[in-house]
Amino acid sequence: MSFRRTLPQILIHLLLILFGISCIIPLISIISISLSDENSIIQNGYSFVPQGFNFRSYAYVLYKPLQLLSALKTSLIVSILGTLISLIITAGIAYVLSREDYKYKSSLSFYVFFTMLFNGGLVPTYMLISKYLHLKDTIWVLILPYLAIPWFILLLRSFMQKIPHSIIESCMIDGASELRIFFKIILPLAKPGLATIGLFIVLQYWNDWWLSLLYIEKENLVSLQYMLYRMINNIEFLTSSTNAMPPGMNTSIIPAETARMAMAILAAGPMLAVFPFFQKYFVKGLTVGAVKG
């Protein structure tokens, strides 16, 4: 009888272990390739053990460390500042939409949902940002477009709807203002949802290279992802075009495949370090809006 009870648990644990291994294997493979020799990868293919162990790919990526540090600084500033501002705005709109006594709740909900389906288009957006708002080549052009993402607003609204309205009413009876209720009551109770949405927002800012491509021409404002994107394009151009290489230069000395993996490690490394701090609330926030009542 006891075996019948423990068998499902054993199967579930085995399934989770296999799932965890399947998530770790790609990361191990990427690290192994980034530490391998380019010629060995071409001849023998990928493996979980570095072939011809060396740091040539990292030396190639870090050839100009000051440029990399400048791009890293830009990405950190944009990710941290953008996430903080975006969380406040997203939480404010989500809180308003979660209040049943808000007069314009339906209209605002429709407006938020409508922007998920339709937008102004690339050309009008570019003209608005560069010609009328004059945000081109500023740090704010990398922050403002992602401040209020409709999907995150609706997701956080679903979480805040589970907070009992009686708590808000009791605070209002005690004379608390709306701002005090929001910052002192709602935000602390919504920590799991805020942590989940905050992780999504910081990933949105950190992984973005599109805004830098469109609006940034100054080298000191280039983000890390866009700099790595340009490096990948340069590698592909040099290795695919024989006319682009100087006479007598061998394309095999360029660590094309291993450099891509090294860039992936450098790009994902900071986020892998940040995730453990969000994990406590992120697991709780995975069920945002899943249970009502």
PDB file of C-alpha atoms in Angstrom, residues 1-226:
ATOM      1  CA  MET A   1       0.000   0.000   0.000  1.00  0.00           C
ATOM      2  CA  SER A   2       2.810   2.387   0.873  1.00  0.00           C
ATOM      3  CA  PHE A   3       4.562   1.559  -2.400  1.00  0.00           C
ATOM      4  CA  ARG A   4       1.447   2.560  -4.349  1.00  0.00           C
ATOM      5  CA  ARG A   5       1.448   5.884  -2.574  1.00  0.00           C
ATOM      6  CA  THR A   6       5.138   6.596  -3.139  1.00  0.00           C
ATOM      7  CA  LEU A   7       5.222   5.429  -6.779  1.00  0.00           C
ATOM      8  CA  PRO A   8       3.470   8.564  -8.154  1.00  0.00           C
ATOM      9  CA  GLN A   9       5.855  10.769  -6.159  1.00  0.00           C
ATOM     10  CA  ILE A  10       8.855   8.870  -7.524  1.00  0.00           C
ATOM     11  CA  LEU A  11       7.568   9.258 -11.078  1.00  0.00           C
ATOM     12  CA  ILE A  12       6.944  12.981 -10.563  1.00  0.00           C
ATOM     13  CA  HIS A  13      10.444  13.460  -9.110  1.00  0.00           C
ATOM     14  CA  LEU A  14      12.001  11.565 -12.014  1.00  0.00           C
ATOM     15  CA  LEU A  15      10.047  13.670 -14.478  1.00  0.00           C
ATOM     16  CA  LEU A  16      11.189  16.879 -12.795  1.00  0.00           C
ATOM     17  CA  ILE A  17      14.795  15.651 -12.684  1.00  0.00           C
ATOM     18  CA  LEU A  18      14.691  14.873 -16.416  1.00  0.00           C
ATOM     19  CA  PHE A  19      13.159  18.274 -17.102  1.00  0.00           C
ATOM     20  CA  GLY A  20      15.871  19.974 -15.025  1.00  0.00           C
ATOM     21  CA  ILE A  21      18.602  18.079 -16.871  1.00  0.00           C
ATOM     22  CA  SER A  22      17.083  19.046 -20.212  1.00  0.00           C
ATOM     23  CA  CYS A  23      17.281  22.701 -19.124  1.00  0.00           C
ATOM     24  CA  ILE A  24      20.889  22.455 -17.919  1.00  0.00           C
ATOM     25  CA  ILE A  25      22.285  20.524 -20.901  1.00  0.00           C
ATOM     26  CA  PRO A  26      22.019  23.439 -23.399  1.00  0.00           C
ATOM     27  CA  LEU A  27      23.821  25.764 -20.977  1.00  0.00           C
ATOM     28  CA  ILE A  28      26.628  23.233 -20.452  1.00  0.00           C
ATOM     29  CA  SER A  29      26.880  22.778 -24.212  1.00  0.00           C
ATOM     30  CA  ILE A  30      27.150  26.533 -24.813  1.00  0.00           C
ATOM     31  CA  ILE A  31      29.891  26.901 -22.186  1.00  0.00           C
ATOM     32  CA  SER A  32      31.772  23.940 -23.657  1.00  0.00           C
ATOM     33  CA  ILE A  33      31.608  25.316 -27.208  1.00  0.00           C
ATOM     34  CA  SER A  34      32.740  28.771 -26.091  1.00  0.00           C
ATOM     35  CA  LEU A  35      35.852  27.215 -24.516  1.00  0.00           C
ATOM     36  CA  SER A  36      36.659  24.992 -27.508  1.00  0.00           C
ATOM     37  CA  ASP A  37      38.921  25.473 -30.502  1.00  0.00           C
ATOM     38  CA  GLU A  38      37.125  26.631 -33.653  1.00  0.00           C
ATOM     39  CA  ASN A  39      38.807  24.069 -35.925  1.00  0.00           C
ATOM     40  CA  SER A  40      37.955  21.233 -33.533  1.00  0.00           C
ATOM     41  CA  ILE A  41      34.303  22.272 -33.573  1.00  0.00           C
ATOM     42  CA  ILE A  42      34.270  22.314 -37.376  1.00  0.00           C
ATOM     43  CA  GLN A  43      35.927  18.895 -37.653  1.00  0.00           C
ATOM     44  CA  ASN A  44      34.294  16.994 -34.764  1.00  0.00           C
ATOM     45  CA  GLY A  45      31.082  18.869 -34.063  1.00  0.00           C
ATOM     46  CA  TYR A  46      29.698  19.879 -30.673  1.00  0.00           C
ATOM     47  CA  SER A  47      30.402  18.088 -27.412  1.00  0.00           C
ATOM     48  CA  PHE A  48      29.853  18.547 -23.691  1.00  0.00           C
ATOM     49  CA  VAL A  49      33.631  18.584 -23.075  1.00  0.00           C
ATOM     50  CA  PRO A  50      35.697  21.462 -24.516  1.00  0.00           C
ATOM     51  CA  GLN A  51      37.805  20.396 -27.499  1.00  0.00           C
ATOM     52  CA  GLY A  52      41.182  22.096 -27.659  1.00  0.00           C
ATOM     53  CA  PHE A  53      40.483  24.076 -24.492  1.00  0.00           C
ATOM     54  CA  ASN A  54      41.271  27.791 -24.939  1.00  0.00           C
ATOM     55  CA  PHE A  55      39.880  31.285 -24.338  1.00  0.00           C
ATOM     56  CA  ARG A  56      40.334  32.542 -27.898  1.00  0.00           C
ATOM     57  CA  SER A  57      36.636  33.279 -28.368  1.00  0.00           C
ATOM     58  CA  TYR A  58      36.489  35.376 -25.188  1.00  0.00           C
ATOM     59  CA  ALA A  59      39.690  37.181 -26.189  1.00  0.00           C
ATOM     60  CA  TYR A  60      38.053  38.002 -29.530  1.00  0.00           C
ATOM     61  CA  VAL A  61      34.849  39.294 -27.909  1.00  0.00           C
ATOM     62  CA  LEU A  62      36.766  41.234 -25.250  1.00  0.00           C
ATOM     63  CA  TYR A  63      39.232  42.695 -27.749  1.00  0.00           C
ATOM     64  CA  LYS A  64      38.003  46.207 -26.893  1.00  0.00           C
ATOM     65  CA  PRO A  65      37.133  45.977 -23.186  1.00  0.00           C
ATOM     66  CA  LEU A  66      36.346  49.683 -22.778  1.00  0.00           C
ATOM     67  CA  GLN A  67      33.708  49.489 -25.503  1.00  0.00           C
ATOM     68  CA  LEU A  68      32.221  46.407 -23.874  1.00  0.00           C
ATOM     69  CA  LEU A  69      32.176  48.056 -20.449  1.00  0.00           C
ATOM     70  CA  SER A  70      30.490  51.137 -21.898  1.00  0.00           C
ATOM     71  CA  ALA A  71      27.794  48.978 -23.505  1.00  0.00           C
ATOM     72  CA  LEU A  72      27.411  47.000 -20.263  1.00  0.00           C
ATOM     73  CA  LYS A  73      27.007  50.232 -18.286  1.00  0.00           C
ATOM     74  CA  THR A  74      24.310  51.437 -20.681  1.00  0.00           C
ATOM     75  CA  SER A  75      22.405  48.154 -20.437  1.00  0.00           C
ATOM     76  CA  LEU A  76      22.617  48.150 -16.632  1.00  0.00           C
ATOM     77  CA  ILE A  77      21.372  51.739 -16.347  1.00  0.00           C
ATOM     78  CA  VAL A  78      18.529  51.125 -18.786  1.00  0.00           C
ATOM     79  CA  SER A  79      17.540  47.820 -17.167  1.00  0.00           C
ATOM     80  CA  ILE A  80      17.587  49.062 -13.567  1.00  0.00           C
ATOM     81  CA  LEU A  81      16.066  52.505 -14.120  1.00  0.00           C
ATOM     82  CA  GLY A  82      13.567  51.263 -16.698  1.00  0.00           C
ATOM     83  CA  THR A  83      12.432  48.377 -14.502  1.00  0.00           C
ATOM     84  CA  LEU A  84      11.863  50.592 -11.460  1.00  0.00           C
ATOM     85  CA  ILE A  85       9.872  53.213 -13.372  1.00  0.00           C
ATOM     86  CA  SER A  86       7.986  50.618 -15.390  1.00  0.00           C
ATOM     87  CA  LEU A  87       7.032  48.667 -12.258  1.00  0.00           C
ATOM     88  CA  ILE A  88       5.534  51.771 -10.634  1.00  0.00           C
ATOM     89  CA  ILE A  89       3.562  52.691 -13.758  1.00  0.00           C
ATOM     90  CA  THR A  90       2.465  49.107 -14.441  1.00  0.00           C
ATOM     91  CA  ALA A  91       1.426  48.577 -10.823  1.00  0.00           C
ATOM     92  CA  GLY A  92      -0.459  51.889 -10.761  1.00  0.00           C
ATOM     93  CA  ILE A  93      -2.498  51.086 -13.871  1.00  0.00           C
ATOM     94  CA  ALA A  94      -3.063  47.479 -12.760  1.00  0.00           C
ATOM     95  CA  TYR A  95      -4.273  48.636  -9.336  1.00  0.00           C
ATOM     96  CA  VAL A  96      -6.772  51.034 -10.887  1.00  0.00           C
ATOM     97  CA  LEU A  97      -8.080  48.297 -13.191  1.00  0.00           C
ATOM     98  CA  SER A  98      -8.453  45.909 -10.248  1.00  0.00           C
ATOM     99  CA  ARG A  99     -10.722  48.314  -8.329  1.00  0.00           C
ATOM    100  CA  GLU A 100     -14.384  47.491  -8.837  1.00  0.00           C
ATOM    101  CA  ASP A 101     -15.419  50.977  -7.704  1.00  0.00           C
ATOM    102  CA  TYR A 102     -13.410  52.769 -10.405  1.00  0.00           C
ATOM    103  CA  LYS A 103     -15.845  54.571 -12.713  1.00  0.00           C
ATOM    104  CA  TYR A 104     -13.845  54.276 -15.933  1.00  0.00           C
ATOM    105  CA  LYS A 105     -12.562  50.740 -15.394  1.00  0.00           C
ATOM    106  CA  SER A 106     -14.191  49.298 -18.537  1.00  0.00           C
ATOM    107  CA  SER A 107     -12.992  52.113 -20.788  1.00  0.00           C
ATOM    108  CA  LEU A 108      -9.427  51.941 -19.502  1.00  0.00           C
ATOM    109  CA  SER A 109      -9.382  48.137 -19.764  1.00  0.00           C
ATOM    110  CA  PHE A 110     -10.504  48.358 -23.381  1.00  0.00           C
ATOM    111  CA  TYR A 111      -7.832  50.967 -24.126  1.00  0.00           C
ATOM    112  CA  VAL A 112      -5.086  48.789 -22.623  1.00  0.00           C
ATOM    113  CA  PHE A 113      -6.327  45.694 -24.444  1.00  0.00           C
ATOM    114  CA  PHE A 114      -6.740  47.587 -27.739  1.00  0.00           C
ATOM    115  CA  THR A 115      -3.041  48.534 -27.777  1.00  0.00           C
ATOM    116  CA  MET A 116      -2.183  44.822 -27.692  1.00  0.00           C
ATOM    117  CA  LEU A 117      -3.955  44.367 -31.033  1.00  0.00           C
ATOM    118  CA  PHE A 118      -3.102  47.571 -32.915  1.00  0.00           C
ATOM    119  CA  ASN A 119      -0.296  50.131 -32.880  1.00  0.00           C
ATOM    120  CA  GLY A 120       0.740  53.158 -34.861  1.00  0.00           C
ATOM    121  CA  GLY A 121       3.341  51.344 -36.934  1.00  0.00           C
ATOM    122  CA  LEU A 122       7.102  51.675 -37.244  1.00  0.00           C
ATOM    123  CA  VAL A 123       7.296  54.818 -39.387  1.00  0.00           C
ATOM    124  CA  PRO A 124       4.879  56.991 -37.337  1.00  0.00           C
ATOM    125  CA  THR A 125       6.541  55.792 -34.124  1.00  0.00           C
ATOM    126  CA  TYR A 126       9.994  56.669 -35.455  1.00  0.00           C
ATOM    127  CA  MET A 127       8.820  60.124 -36.549  1.00  0.00           C
ATOM    128  CA  LEU A 128       7.162  60.765 -33.188  1.00  0.00           C
ATOM    129  CA  ILE A 129      10.196  59.770 -31.160  1.00  0.00           C
ATOM    130  CA  SER A 130      12.915  61.355 -33.293  1.00  0.00           C
ATOM    131  CA  LYS A 131      11.237  64.428 -34.815  1.00  0.00           C
ATOM    132  CA  TYR A 132       8.660  65.551 -32.263  1.00  0.00           C
ATOM    133  CA  LEU A 133       9.861  64.183 -28.918  1.00  0.00           C
ATOM    134  CA  HIS A 134      13.566  64.651 -29.816  1.00  0.00           C
ATOM    135  CA  LEU A 135      14.582  61.537 -27.903  1.00  0.00           C
ATOM    136  CA  LYS A 136      16.982  60.173 -30.503  1.00  0.00           C
ATOM    137  CA  ASP A 137      20.506  59.530 -29.166  1.00  0.00           C
ATOM    138  CA  THR A 138      19.376  59.854 -25.541  1.00  0.00           C
ATOM    139  CA  ILE A 139      19.200  57.252 -22.800  1.00  0.00           C
ATOM    140  CA  TRP A 140      15.446  57.821 -22.465  1.00  0.00           C
ATOM    141  CA  VAL A 141      14.705  56.442 -25.926  1.00  0.00           C
ATOM    142  CA  LEU A 142      15.815  53.046 -24.595  1.00  0.00           C
ATOM    143  CA  ILE A 143      13.529  53.326 -21.541  1.00  0.00           C
ATOM    144  CA  LEU A 144      10.273  55.087 -22.424  1.00  0.00           C
ATOM    145  CA  PRO A 145       8.889  52.741 -25.143  1.00  0.00           C
ATOM    146  CA  TYR A 146       8.698  49.811 -22.687  1.00  0.00           C
ATOM    147  CA  LEU A 147       7.357  51.612 -19.631  1.00  0.00           C
ATOM    148  CA  ALA A 148       3.784  50.311 -19.938  1.00  0.00           C
ATOM    149  CA  ILE A 149       3.436  46.944 -21.676  1.00  0.00           C
ATOM    150  CA  PRO A 150      -0.259  45.947 -21.867  1.00  0.00           C
ATOM    151  CA  TRP A 151       0.273  42.221 -21.245  1.00  0.00           C
ATOM    152  CA  PHE A 152       2.178  42.909 -18.020  1.00  0.00           C
ATOM    153  CA  ILE A 153      -0.530  45.324 -16.884  1.00  0.00           C
ATOM    154  CA  LEU A 154      -3.302  42.775 -17.392  1.00  0.00           C
ATOM    155  CA  LEU A 155      -1.227  40.060 -15.744  1.00  0.00           C
ATOM    156  CA  LEU A 156      -0.589  42.153 -12.631  1.00  0.00           C
ATOM    157  CA  ARG A 157      -4.217  43.276 -12.557  1.00  0.00           C
ATOM    158  CA  SER A 158      -5.295  39.647 -12.287  1.00  0.00           C
ATOM    159  CA  PHE A 159      -3.030  39.220  -9.267  1.00  0.00           C
ATOM    160  CA  MET A 160      -4.249  42.405  -7.555  1.00  0.00           C
ATOM    161  CA  GLN A 161      -7.873  41.369  -8.018  1.00  0.00           C
ATOM    162  CA  LYS A 162      -7.244  38.593  -5.495  1.00  0.00           C
ATOM    163  CA  ILE A 163      -6.491  41.157  -2.769  1.00  0.00           C
ATOM    164  CA  PRO A 164      -9.707  41.506  -0.694  1.00  0.00           C
ATOM    165  CA  HIS A 165     -11.451  44.818  -1.282  1.00  0.00           C
ATOM    166  CA  SER A 166     -12.406  44.885   2.407  1.00  0.00           C
ATOM    167  CA  ILE A 167      -8.771  45.711   3.247  1.00  0.00           C
ATOM    168  CA  ILE A 168      -8.944  48.801   1.048  1.00  0.00           C
ATOM    169  CA  GLU A 169     -12.286  49.819   2.544  1.00  0.00           C
ATOM    170  CA  SER A 170     -10.984  49.496   6.107  1.00  0.00           C
ATOM    171  CA  CYS A 171      -7.991  51.678   5.239  1.00  0.00           C
ATOM    172  CA  MET A 172     -10.270  54.305   3.700  1.00  0.00           C
ATOM    173  CA  ILE A 173     -12.433  54.286   6.852  1.00  0.00           C
ATOM    174  CA  ASP A 174      -9.297  54.929   8.897  1.00  0.00           C
ATOM    175  CA  GLY A 175      -8.596  57.985   6.725  1.00  0.00           C
ATOM    176  CA  ALA A 176      -5.779  56.649   4.565  1.00  0.00           C
ATOM    177  CA  SER A 177      -5.319  58.366   1.210  1.00  0.00           C
ATOM    178  CA  GLU A 178      -5.276  56.487  -2.089  1.00  0.00           C
ATOM    179  CA  LEU A 179      -1.535  56.950  -2.458  1.00  0.00           C
ATOM    180  CA  ARG A 180      -0.890  55.634   1.040  1.00  0.00           C
ATOM    181  CA  ILE A 181      -3.127  52.620   0.424  1.00  0.00           C
ATOM    182  CA  PHE A 182      -1.296  51.909  -2.822  1.00  0.00           C
ATOM    183  CA  PHE A 183       2.250  52.208  -1.468  1.00  0.00           C
ATOM    184  CA  LYS A 184       1.741  50.917   2.071  1.00  0.00           C
ATOM    185  CA  ILE A 185      -0.878  48.191   1.568  1.00  0.00           C
ATOM    186  CA  ILE A 186      -1.232  47.097  -2.050  1.00  0.00           C
ATOM    187  CA  LEU A 187       2.426  46.970  -3.107  1.00  0.00           C
ATOM    188  CA  PRO A 188       3.588  44.898  -0.085  1.00  0.00           C
ATOM    189  CA  LEU A 189       0.727  42.433  -0.608  1.00  0.00           C
ATOM    190  CA  ALA A 190       1.517  42.197  -4.318  1.00  0.00           C
ATOM    191  CA  LYS A 191       5.216  41.320  -3.911  1.00  0.00           C
ATOM    192  CA  PRO A 192       5.000  37.936  -5.694  1.00  0.00           C
ATOM    193  CA  GLY A 193       3.227  39.487  -8.665  1.00  0.00           C
ATOM    194  CA  LEU A 194       5.589  42.464  -8.724  1.00  0.00           C
ATOM    195  CA  ALA A 195       8.632  40.166  -8.623  1.00  0.00           C
ATOM    196  CA  THR A 196       7.295  38.103 -11.520  1.00  0.00           C
ATOM    197  CA  ILE A 197       6.440  41.107 -13.656  1.00  0.00           C
ATOM    198  CA  GLY A 198       9.688  42.800 -12.615  1.00  0.00           C
ATOM    199  CA  LEU A 199      11.684  39.827 -13.900  1.00  0.00           C
ATOM    200  CA  PHE A 200       9.825  39.950 -17.216  1.00  0.00           C
ATOM    201  CA  ILE A 201      10.428  43.689 -17.507  1.00  0.00           C
ATOM    202  CA  VAL A 202      14.138  43.497 -16.726  1.00  0.00           C
ATOM    203  CA  LEU A 203      14.500  40.737 -19.327  1.00  0.00           C
ATOM    204  CA  GLN A 204      12.668  42.940 -21.824  1.00  0.00           C
ATOM    205  CA  TYR A 205      15.101  45.800 -21.261  1.00  0.00           C
ATOM    206  CA  TRP A 206      18.216  43.640 -21.008  1.00  0.00           C
ATOM    207  CA  ASN A 207      17.586  41.652 -24.193  1.00  0.00           C
ATOM    208  CA  ASP A 208      16.508  44.608 -26.303  1.00  0.00           C
ATOM    209  CA  TRP A 209      18.717  45.632 -29.231  1.00  0.00           C
ATOM    210  CA  TRP A 210      15.979  46.912 -31.536  1.00  0.00           C
ATOM    211  CA  LEU A 211      15.700  50.384 -29.983  1.00  0.00           C
ATOM    212  CA  SER A 212      19.473  50.887 -30.152  1.00  0.00           C
ATOM    213  CA  LEU A 213      19.420  49.894 -33.812  1.00  0.00           C
ATOM    214  CA  LEU A 214      16.709  52.442 -34.619  1.00  0.00           C
ATOM    215  CA  TYR A 215      17.556  55.443 -32.476  1.00  0.00           C
ATOM    216  CA  ILE A 216      21.156  55.290 -31.232  1.00  0.00           C
ATOM    217  CA  GLU A 217      24.136  56.544 -33.221  1.00  0.00           C
ATOM    218  CA  LYS A 218      26.420  57.566 -30.348  1.00  0.00           C
ATOM    219  CA  GLU A 219      28.805  54.763 -29.418  1.00  0.00           C
ATOM    220  CA  ASN A 220      28.640  55.558 -25.707  1.00  0.00           C
ATOM    221  CA  LEU A 221      24.877  54.847 -25.676  1.00  0.00           C
ATOM    222  CA  VAL A 222      24.972  51.523 -27.519  1.00  0.00           C
ATOM    223  CA  SER A 223      23.509  48.687 -25.435  1.00  0.00           C
ATOM    224  CA  LEU A 224      25.320  45.424 -24.802  1.00  0.00           C
ATOM    225  CA  GLN A 225      22.912  43.330 -26.847  1.00  0.00           C
ATOM    226  CA  TYR A 226      23.198  45.618 -29.873  1.00  0.00           C
TER     227      TYR A 226
END
